[in-house]
Coordinates of C-alpha atoms in Angstrom, one line a residue:
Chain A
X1 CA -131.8 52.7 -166.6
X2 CA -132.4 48.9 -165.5
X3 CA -136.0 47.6 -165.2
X4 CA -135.8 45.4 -162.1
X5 CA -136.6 41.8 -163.9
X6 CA -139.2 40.9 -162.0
X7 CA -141.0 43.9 -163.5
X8 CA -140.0 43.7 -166.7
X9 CA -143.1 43.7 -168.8
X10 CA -144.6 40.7 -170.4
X11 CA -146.0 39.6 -173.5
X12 CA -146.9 36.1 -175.0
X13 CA -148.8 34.6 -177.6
X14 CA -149.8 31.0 -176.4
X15 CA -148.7 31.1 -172.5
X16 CA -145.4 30.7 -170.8
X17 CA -144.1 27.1 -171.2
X18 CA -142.6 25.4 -169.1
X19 CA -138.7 23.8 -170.4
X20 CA -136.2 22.0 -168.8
X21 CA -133.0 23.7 -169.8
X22 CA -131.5 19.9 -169.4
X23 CA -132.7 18.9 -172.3
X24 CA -133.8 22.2 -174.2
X25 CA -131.6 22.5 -177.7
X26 CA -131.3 24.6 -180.6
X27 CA -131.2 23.6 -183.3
X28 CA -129.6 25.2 -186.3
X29 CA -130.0 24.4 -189.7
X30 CA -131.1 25.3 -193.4
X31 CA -128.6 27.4 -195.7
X32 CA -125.5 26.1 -193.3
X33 CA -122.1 23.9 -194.0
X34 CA -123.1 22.1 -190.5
X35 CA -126.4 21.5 -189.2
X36 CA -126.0 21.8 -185.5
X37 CA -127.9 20.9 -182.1
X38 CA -126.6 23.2 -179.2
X39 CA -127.4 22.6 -175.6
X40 CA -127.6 25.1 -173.0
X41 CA -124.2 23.5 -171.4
X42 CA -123.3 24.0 -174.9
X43 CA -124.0 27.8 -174.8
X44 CA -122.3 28.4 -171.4
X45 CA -118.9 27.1 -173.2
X46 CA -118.7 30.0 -175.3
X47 CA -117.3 33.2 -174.8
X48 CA -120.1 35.6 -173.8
X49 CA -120.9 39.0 -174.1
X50 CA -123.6 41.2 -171.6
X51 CA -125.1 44.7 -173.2
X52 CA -128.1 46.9 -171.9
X53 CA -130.9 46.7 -174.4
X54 CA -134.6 48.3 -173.9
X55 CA -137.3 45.8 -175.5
X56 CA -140.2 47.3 -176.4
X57 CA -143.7 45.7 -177.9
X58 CA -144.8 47.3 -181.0
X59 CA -147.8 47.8 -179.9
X60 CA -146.9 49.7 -176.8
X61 CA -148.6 53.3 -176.6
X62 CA -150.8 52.7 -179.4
X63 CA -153.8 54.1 -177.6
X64 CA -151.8 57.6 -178.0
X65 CA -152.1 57.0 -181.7
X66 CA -155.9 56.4 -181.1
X67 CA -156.3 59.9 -179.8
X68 CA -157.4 58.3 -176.1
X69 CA -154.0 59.8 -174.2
X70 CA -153.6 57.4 -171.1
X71 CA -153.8 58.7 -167.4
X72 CA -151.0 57.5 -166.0
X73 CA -146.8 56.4 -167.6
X74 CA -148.0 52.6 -167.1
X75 CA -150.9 52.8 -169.2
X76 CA -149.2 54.9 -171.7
X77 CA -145.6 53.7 -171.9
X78 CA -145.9 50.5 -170.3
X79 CA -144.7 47.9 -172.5
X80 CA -140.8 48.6 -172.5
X81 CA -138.3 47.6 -170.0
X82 CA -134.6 47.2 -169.8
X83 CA -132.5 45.1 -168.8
X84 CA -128.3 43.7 -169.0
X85 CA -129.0 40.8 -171.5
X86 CA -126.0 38.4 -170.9
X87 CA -125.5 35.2 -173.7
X88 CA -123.6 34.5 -177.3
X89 CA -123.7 36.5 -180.0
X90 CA -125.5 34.7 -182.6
X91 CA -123.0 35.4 -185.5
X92 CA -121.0 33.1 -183.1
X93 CA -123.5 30.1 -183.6
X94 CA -124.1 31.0 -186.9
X95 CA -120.4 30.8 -188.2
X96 CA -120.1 27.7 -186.3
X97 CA -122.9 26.5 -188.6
X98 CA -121.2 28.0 -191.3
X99 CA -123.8 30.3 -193.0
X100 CA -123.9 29.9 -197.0
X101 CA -123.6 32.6 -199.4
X102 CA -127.3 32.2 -200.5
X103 CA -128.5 32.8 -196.9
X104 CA -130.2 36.2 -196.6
X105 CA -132.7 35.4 -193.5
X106 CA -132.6 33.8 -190.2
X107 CA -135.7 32.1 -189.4
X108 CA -135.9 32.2 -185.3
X109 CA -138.3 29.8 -183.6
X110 CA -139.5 29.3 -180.3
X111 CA -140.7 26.6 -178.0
X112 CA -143.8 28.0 -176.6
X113 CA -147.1 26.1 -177.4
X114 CA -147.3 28.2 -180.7
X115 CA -144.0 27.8 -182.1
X116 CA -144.1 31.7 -182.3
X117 CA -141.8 32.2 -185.4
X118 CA -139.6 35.8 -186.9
X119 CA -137.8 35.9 -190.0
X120 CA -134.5 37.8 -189.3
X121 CA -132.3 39.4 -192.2
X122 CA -129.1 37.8 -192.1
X123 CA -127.0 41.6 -191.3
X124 CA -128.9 42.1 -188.3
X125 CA -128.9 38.5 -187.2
X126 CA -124.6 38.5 -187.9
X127 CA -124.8 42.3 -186.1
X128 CA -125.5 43.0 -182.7
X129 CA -128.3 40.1 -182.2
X130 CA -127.6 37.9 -178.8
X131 CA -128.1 34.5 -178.0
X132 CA -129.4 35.4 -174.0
X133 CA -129.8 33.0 -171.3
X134 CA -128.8 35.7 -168.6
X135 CA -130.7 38.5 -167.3
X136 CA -129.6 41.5 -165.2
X137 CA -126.9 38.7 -163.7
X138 CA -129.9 36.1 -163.1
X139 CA -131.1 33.7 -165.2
X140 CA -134.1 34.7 -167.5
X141 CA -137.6 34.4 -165.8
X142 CA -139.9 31.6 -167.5
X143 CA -141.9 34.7 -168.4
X144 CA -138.8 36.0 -169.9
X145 CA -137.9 33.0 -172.2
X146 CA -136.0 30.8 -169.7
X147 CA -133.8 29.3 -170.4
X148 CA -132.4 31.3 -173.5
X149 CA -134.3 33.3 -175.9
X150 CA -133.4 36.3 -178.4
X151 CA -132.4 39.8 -177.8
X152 CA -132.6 41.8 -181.1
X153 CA -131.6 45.4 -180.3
X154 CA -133.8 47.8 -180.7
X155 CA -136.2 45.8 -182.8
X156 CA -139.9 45.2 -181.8
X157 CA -140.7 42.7 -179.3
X158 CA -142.5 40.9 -181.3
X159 CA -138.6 39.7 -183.0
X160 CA -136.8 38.8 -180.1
X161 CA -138.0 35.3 -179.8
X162 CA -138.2 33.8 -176.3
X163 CA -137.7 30.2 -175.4
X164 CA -135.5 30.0 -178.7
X165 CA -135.3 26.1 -180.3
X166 CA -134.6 26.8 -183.9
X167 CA -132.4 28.6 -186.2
X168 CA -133.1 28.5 -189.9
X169 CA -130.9 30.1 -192.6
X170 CA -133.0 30.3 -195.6
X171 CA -133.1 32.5 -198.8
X172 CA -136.4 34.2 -198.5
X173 CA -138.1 34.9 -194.7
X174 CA -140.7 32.3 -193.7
X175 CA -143.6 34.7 -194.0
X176 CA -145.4 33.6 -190.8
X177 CA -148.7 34.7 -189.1
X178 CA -146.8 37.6 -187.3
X179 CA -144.3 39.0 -189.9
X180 CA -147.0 38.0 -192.9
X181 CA -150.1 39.8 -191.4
X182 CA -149.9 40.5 -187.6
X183 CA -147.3 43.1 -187.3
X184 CA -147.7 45.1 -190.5
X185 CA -148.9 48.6 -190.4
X186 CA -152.0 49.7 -192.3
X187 CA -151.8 53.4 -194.3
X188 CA -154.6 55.3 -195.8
X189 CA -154.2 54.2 -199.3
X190 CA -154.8 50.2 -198.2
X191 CA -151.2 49.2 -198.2
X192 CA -149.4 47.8 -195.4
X193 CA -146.1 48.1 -194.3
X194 CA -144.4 45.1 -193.7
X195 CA -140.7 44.1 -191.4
X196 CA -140.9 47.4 -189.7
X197 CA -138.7 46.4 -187.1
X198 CA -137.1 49.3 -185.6
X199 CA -137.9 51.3 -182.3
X200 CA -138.1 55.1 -183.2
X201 CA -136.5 57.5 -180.5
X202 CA -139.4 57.6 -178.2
X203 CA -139.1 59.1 -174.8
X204 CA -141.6 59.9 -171.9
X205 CA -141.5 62.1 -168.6
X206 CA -142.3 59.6 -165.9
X207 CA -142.1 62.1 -163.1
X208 CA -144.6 64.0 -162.7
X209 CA -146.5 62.7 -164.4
X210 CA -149.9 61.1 -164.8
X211 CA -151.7 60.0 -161.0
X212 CA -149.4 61.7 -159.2
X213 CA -149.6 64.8 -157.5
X214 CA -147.6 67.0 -156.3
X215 CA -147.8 69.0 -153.1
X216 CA -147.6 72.5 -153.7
X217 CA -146.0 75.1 -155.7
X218 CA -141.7 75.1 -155.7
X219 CA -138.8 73.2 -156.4
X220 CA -139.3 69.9 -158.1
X221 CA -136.4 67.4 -160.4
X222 CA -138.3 66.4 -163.7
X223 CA -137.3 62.7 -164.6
X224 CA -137.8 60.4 -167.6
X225 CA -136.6 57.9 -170.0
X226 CA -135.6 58.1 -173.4
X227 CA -134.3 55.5 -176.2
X228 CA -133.6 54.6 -179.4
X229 CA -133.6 51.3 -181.4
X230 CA -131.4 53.6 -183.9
X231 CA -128.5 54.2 -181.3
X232 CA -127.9 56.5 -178.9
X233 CA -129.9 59.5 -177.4
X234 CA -127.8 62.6 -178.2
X235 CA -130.7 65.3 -176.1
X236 CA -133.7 65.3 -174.5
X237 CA -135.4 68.6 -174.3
X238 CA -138.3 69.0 -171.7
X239 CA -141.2 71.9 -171.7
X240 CA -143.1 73.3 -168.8
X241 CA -144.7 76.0 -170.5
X242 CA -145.9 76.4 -173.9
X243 CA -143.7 75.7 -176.6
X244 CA -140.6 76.6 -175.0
X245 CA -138.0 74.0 -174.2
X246 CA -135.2 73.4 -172.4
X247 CA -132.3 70.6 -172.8
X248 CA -132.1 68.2 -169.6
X249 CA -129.3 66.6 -168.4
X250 CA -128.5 62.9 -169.6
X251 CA -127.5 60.4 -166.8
X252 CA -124.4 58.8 -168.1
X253 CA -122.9 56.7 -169.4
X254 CA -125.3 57.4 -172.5
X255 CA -126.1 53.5 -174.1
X256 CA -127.3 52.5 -177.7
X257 CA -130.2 51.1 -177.8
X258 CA -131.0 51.4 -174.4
X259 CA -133.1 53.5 -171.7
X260 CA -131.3 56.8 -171.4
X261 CA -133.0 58.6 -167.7
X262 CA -132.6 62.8 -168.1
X263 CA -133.4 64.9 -165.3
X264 CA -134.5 68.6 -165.2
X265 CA -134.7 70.8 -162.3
X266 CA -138.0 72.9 -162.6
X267 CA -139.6 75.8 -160.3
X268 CA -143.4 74.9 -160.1
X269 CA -144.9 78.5 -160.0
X270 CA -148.4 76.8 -158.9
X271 CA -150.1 77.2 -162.2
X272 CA -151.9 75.1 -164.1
X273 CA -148.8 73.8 -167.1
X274 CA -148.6 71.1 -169.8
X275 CA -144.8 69.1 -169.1
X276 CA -143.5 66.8 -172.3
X277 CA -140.4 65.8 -173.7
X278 CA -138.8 65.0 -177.1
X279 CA -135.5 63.1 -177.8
X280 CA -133.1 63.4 -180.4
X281 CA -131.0 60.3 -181.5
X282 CA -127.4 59.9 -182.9
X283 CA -129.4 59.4 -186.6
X284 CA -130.4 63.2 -185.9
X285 CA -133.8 61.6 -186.1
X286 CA -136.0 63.6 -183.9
X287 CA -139.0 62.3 -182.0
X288 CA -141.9 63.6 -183.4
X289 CA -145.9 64.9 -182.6
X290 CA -148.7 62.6 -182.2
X291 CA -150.1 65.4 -185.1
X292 CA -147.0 64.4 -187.4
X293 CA -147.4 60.9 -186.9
X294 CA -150.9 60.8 -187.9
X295 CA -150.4 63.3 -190.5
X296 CA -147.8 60.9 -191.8
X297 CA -149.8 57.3 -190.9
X298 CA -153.5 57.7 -191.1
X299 CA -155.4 56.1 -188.7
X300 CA -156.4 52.5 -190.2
X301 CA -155.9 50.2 -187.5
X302 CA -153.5 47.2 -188.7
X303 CA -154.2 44.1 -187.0
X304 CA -151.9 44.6 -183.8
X305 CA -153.9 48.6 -183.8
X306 CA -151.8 51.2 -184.1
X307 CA -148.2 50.0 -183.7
X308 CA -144.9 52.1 -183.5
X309 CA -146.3 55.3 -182.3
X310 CA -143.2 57.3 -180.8
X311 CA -145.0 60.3 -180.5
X312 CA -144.3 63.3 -177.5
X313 CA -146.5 62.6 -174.3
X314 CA -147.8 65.8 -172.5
X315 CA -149.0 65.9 -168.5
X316 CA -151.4 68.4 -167.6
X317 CA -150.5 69.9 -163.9
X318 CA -153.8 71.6 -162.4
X319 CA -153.5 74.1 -159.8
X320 CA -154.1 71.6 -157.1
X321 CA -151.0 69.6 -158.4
X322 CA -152.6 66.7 -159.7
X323 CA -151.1 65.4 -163.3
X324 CA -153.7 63.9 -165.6
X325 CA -152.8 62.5 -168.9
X326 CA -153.8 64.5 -172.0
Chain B
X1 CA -96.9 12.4 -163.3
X2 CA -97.3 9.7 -165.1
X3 CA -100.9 9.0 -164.7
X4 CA -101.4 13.3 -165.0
X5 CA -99.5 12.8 -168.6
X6 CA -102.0 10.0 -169.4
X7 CA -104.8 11.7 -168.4
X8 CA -103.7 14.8 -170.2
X9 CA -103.5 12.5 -173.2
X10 CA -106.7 11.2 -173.2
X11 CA -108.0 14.6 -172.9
X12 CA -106.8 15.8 -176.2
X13 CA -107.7 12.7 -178.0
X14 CA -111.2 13.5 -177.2
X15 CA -110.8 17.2 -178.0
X16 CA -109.2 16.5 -180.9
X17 CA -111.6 14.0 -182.6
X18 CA -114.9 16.4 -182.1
X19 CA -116.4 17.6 -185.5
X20 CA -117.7 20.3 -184.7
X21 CA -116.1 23.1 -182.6
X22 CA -120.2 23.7 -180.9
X23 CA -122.8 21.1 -180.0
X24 CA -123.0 18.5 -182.0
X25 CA -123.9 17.0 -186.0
X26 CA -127.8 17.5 -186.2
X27 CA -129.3 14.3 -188.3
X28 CA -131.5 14.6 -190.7
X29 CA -134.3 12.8 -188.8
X30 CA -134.3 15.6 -186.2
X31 CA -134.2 18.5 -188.7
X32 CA -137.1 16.7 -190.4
X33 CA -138.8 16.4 -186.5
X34 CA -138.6 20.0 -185.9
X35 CA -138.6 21.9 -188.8
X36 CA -142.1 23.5 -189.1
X37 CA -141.4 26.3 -191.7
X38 CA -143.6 26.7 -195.0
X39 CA -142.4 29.2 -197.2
X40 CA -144.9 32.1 -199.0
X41 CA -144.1 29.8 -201.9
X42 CA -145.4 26.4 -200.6
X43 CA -142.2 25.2 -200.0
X44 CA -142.1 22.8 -196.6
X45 CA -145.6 21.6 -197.1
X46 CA -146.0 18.2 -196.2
X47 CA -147.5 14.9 -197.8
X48 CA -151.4 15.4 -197.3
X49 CA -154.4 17.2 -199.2
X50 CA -157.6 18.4 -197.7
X51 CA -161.4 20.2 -199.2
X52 CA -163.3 22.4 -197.7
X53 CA -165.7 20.0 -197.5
X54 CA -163.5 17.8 -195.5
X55 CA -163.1 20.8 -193.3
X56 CA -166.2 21.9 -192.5
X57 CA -166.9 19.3 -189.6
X58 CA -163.5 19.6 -188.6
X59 CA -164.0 23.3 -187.8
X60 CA -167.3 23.2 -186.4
X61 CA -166.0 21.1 -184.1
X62 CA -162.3 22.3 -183.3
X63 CA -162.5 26.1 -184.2
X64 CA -166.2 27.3 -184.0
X65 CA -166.7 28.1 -180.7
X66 CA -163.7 30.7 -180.7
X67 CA -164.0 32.1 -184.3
X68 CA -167.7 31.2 -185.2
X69 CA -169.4 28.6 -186.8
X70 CA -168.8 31.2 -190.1
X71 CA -165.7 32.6 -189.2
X72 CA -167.2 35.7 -187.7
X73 CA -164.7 36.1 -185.0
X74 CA -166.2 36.3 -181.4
X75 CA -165.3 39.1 -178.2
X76 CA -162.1 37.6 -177.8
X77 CA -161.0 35.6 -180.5
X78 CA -160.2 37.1 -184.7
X79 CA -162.9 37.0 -187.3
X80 CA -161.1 34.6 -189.9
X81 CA -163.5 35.4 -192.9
X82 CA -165.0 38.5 -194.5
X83 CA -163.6 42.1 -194.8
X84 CA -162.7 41.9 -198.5
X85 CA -162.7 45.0 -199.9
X86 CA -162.1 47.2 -196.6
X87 CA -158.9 48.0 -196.1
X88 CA -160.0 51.9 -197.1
X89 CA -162.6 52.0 -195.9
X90 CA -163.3 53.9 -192.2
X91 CA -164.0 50.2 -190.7
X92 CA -161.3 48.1 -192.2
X93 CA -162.2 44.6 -191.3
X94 CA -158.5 42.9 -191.0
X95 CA -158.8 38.6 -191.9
X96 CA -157.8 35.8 -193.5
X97 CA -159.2 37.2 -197.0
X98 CA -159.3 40.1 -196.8
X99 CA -155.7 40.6 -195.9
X100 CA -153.6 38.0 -195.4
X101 CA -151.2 37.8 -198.7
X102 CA -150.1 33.9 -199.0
X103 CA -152.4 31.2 -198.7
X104 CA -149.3 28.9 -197.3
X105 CA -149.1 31.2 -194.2
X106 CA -152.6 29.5 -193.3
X107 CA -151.1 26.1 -192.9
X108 CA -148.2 27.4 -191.3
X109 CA -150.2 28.6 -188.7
X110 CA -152.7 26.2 -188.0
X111 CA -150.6 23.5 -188.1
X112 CA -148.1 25.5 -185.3
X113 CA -150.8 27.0 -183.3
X114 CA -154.5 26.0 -183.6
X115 CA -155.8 25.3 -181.7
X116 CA -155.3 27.3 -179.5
X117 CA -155.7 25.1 -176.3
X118 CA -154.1 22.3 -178.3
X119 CA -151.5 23.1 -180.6
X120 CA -149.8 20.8 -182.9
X121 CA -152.9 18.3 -182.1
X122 CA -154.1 18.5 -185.8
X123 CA -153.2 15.9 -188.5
X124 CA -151.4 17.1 -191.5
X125 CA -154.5 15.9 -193.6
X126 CA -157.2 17.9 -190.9
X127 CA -154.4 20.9 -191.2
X128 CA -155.2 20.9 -195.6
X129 CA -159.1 20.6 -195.0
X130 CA -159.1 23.5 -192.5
X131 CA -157.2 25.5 -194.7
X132 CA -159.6 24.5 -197.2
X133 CA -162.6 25.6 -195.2
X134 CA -161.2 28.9 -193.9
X135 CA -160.6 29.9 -197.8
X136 CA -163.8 28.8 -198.9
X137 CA -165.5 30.4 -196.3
X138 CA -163.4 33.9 -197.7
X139 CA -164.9 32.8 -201.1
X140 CA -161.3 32.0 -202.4
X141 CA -161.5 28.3 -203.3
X142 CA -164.5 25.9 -204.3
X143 CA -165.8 23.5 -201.8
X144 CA -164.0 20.5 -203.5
X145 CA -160.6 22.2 -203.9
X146 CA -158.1 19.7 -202.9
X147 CA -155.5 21.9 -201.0
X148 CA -152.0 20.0 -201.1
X149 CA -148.5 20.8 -201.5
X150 CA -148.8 21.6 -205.1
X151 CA -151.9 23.4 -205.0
X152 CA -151.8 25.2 -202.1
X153 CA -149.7 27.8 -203.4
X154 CA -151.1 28.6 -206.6
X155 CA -154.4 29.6 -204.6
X156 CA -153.9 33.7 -205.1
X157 CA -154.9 35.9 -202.3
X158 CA -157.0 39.1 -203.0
X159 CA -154.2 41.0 -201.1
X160 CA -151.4 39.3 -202.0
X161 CA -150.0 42.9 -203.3
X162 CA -151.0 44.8 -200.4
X163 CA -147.9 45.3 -199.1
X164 CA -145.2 48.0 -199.0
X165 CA -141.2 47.4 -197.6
X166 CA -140.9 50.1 -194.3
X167 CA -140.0 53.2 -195.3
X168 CA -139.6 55.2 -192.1
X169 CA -138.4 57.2 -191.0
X170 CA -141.4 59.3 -192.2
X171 CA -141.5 61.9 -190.2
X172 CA -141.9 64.8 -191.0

């Protein structure tokens, strides 16, 4: 379930800056009673909460959507990680601030050479949103946002700000490069959909799977990840032969909005087979076919590609027991 | 025990006179230091006006050699101009004009980000006349536009409605 940190993919938009959390702040202001600057000894203070939360780009697997299926998990899945985020809720901060009745958005802003700005509606900032400054019992990595940055459960990456030094409550969202143009998602007819924020239920067999190879015909455990940035993962079925599927066991305890491993045990006859998986979250939501997806989305590239693609993953076993990508 | 009850004493004097239960008061001055944020509408611009005139050298100079001396984009770097018009089409060309929907959002960024090995280097009055440039350059404004707070965010964008709230989930 937990992505050792120091693997923990990474994603940035202007470099990894470099802050002293001595004299890093936030600053909260805008649509609020008080206008507040909190330190990071500030933020240790408070009563603080730790929760197991996948982050995922938006981006990630978007050369599925392409119709060029990646060889190996890395290459195809690679761009979610999870991890025990540790740090204040922001409703805390907020109703320290004192958030005003016209406040529908929370501007977050971060101190990386880009100022890399999200606009965040004000029930998902007030819901399960974290103020983090501790990862997986350590201290974020630099890489990661140190010293404190965002978590926004089971929202694109792209919202959960890192190296967080600004909170704005405003009325209407700020409408920056990202949330205005970057990560919007282009259809068919020339629209674009814009704040599409959630994580479908997306999951992935991650053994066997893609460059591996597997040494002869017999008794082999099946294991992958699934996750949902809707809740929990209520089944994961896996097929080793055409069209037929079978549920695998969920390691528990099951977690919202986090990585949910299943495991299947599976008799390898030593014939060449096709091995995917689906997932079915607590919405009932159901994750669907790369065929569905573009059935239902086109395939305009927006300017991030294809984004949000949550569709099944398939591994080709040949007879020699090498798994290719397909 | 009696210095333990004056020191106990002291202590919640100095609790009890904080004003604020977390961190402390931010002033004005440092809200106006940090706040980069320009609304869709224009709101946050600052003092300053630029043309794309005014722009032109600016560009050449500062922005060219990543996103061409017309905007073209380059191997690595976003074309900023051009594409109007494509979003249907099988090649849709994704910039500035052709798809960005609030001429603000330009300043916002430029003035955040660009460029992009010095960010925040610009003037306020270079970050207007690059605006400017990159507009006219899209064919939106003249060459002797001057952008400012109040006319910045009149300046309509040819996909200002090209956009749709998320209505997943959508499949099937």
């Amino acid at each position: 379930m937990i992505t050792p940190s120091s693997l923990h993919f990474e994603r940035h938009h202007a470099g990894v800056p470099r802050i002293d959390p001595a004299t890093h702040t936030i600053l909260i202001h805008g649509l609020v009673t008080h206008p507040l600057v909190i330190s990071m000894q500030d933020l240790r203070r408070l009563p603080s909460v730790s929760h197991v939360h996948f982050i995922e780009c938006a981006g990630n697997s978007d050369e599925e959507h392409e119709g060029h299926p990646a060889a190996t998990p890395q290459s195809s899945h690679g761009l979610v990680s999870c991890s025990e985020w540790t740090g204040v809720p922001l409703g805390a901060l907020l109703e320290a601030a004192g958030v005003q009745p016209a406040a529908k958005w929370v501007i977050a802003e971060g101190a990386d050479a880009c100022r890399m700005a999200r606009s965040i509606p004000i029930a998902k900032a007030l819901d399960d949103v974290i103020v983090a400054y501790g990862q997986n019992g350590e201290a974020l990595r630099p890489e990661q946002g140190y010293p404190v940055r965002l978590v926004v459960p089971g929202w694109e990456g792209n919202a959960n700000v890192k190296w967080v030094r600004r909170l704005q409550l405003a009325s209407a969202p700020a409408m920056t490069r990202e949330e205005a143009a970057t990560y919007t998602d282009l259809q068919p007819d020339g629209k674009a959909r814009q704040f599409s924020f959630v994580m479908e239920a997306k999951s992935v067999i991650i053994r066997p799977a893609g460059g591996q190879q597997l040494d002869g015909p017999g008794e082999y455990e099946i294991d992958g990840l699934a996750w949902s940035g809707r809740g929990r993962i209520t089944r994961v079925e896996v097929s080793t032969a055409n069209g037929s599927w079978r549920d695998a066991q969920l390691q528990l305890p099951v977690l919202p909005k986090a990585f949910t491993p299943f495991r299947l045990q599976w008799h390898w006859d030593g014939r060449e087979t096709i091995l995917k998986s689906r997932c079915t979250d607590e919405s009932g939501y159901v994750q669907p076919t790369r065929e569905e997806l573009v059935a239902a989305r086109g395939m305009q590239p927006g300017p991030d590609g294809f984004d949000h693609f949550n569709g099944i993953k398939a591994w080709r076993v040949a007879q020699t027991g090498a798994v290719t990508g397909v | 025990m009696f210095r333990a009850i004056l020191a106990f004493s002291l202590a919640v004097v100095t609790v009890a006179t904080s004003d604020h239960p977390i961190g402390r008061a931010a002033t004005t001055g440092e809200i106006g230091a940090r706040n980069l944020t320009v609304f869709a509408d224009g709101s946050g611009l600052p003092a300053g006006s630029g043309t794309a005139l005014e722009g032109k050298p600016i560009f050449e100079a500062r922005c060219a050699r990543c996103h061409g001396m017309r905007g073209e984009g380059s191997a690595d770097y976003p074309a900023l101009a051009g594409g109007i018009g494509s979003l249907t089409t099988t090649h849709p060309v994704l910039t500035v004009g052709s798809y960005w929907p609030y001429a603000p959002t330009v300043f916002d960024f430029i003035r955040r980000a660009m460029p992009y090995d010095a960010p925040g280097s610009l003037t306020q009055t270079q970050v207007y006349a690059l605006t400017a440039y990159i507009l006219r350059i899209n064919g939106i404004v003249s060459d002797t536009l001057r952008l400012n707070r109040t006319t910045l965010p009149r300046v309509r964008m040819p996909n200002r409605n090209g956009f749709i709230p998320d209505p997943r989930p959508d499949v099937p």
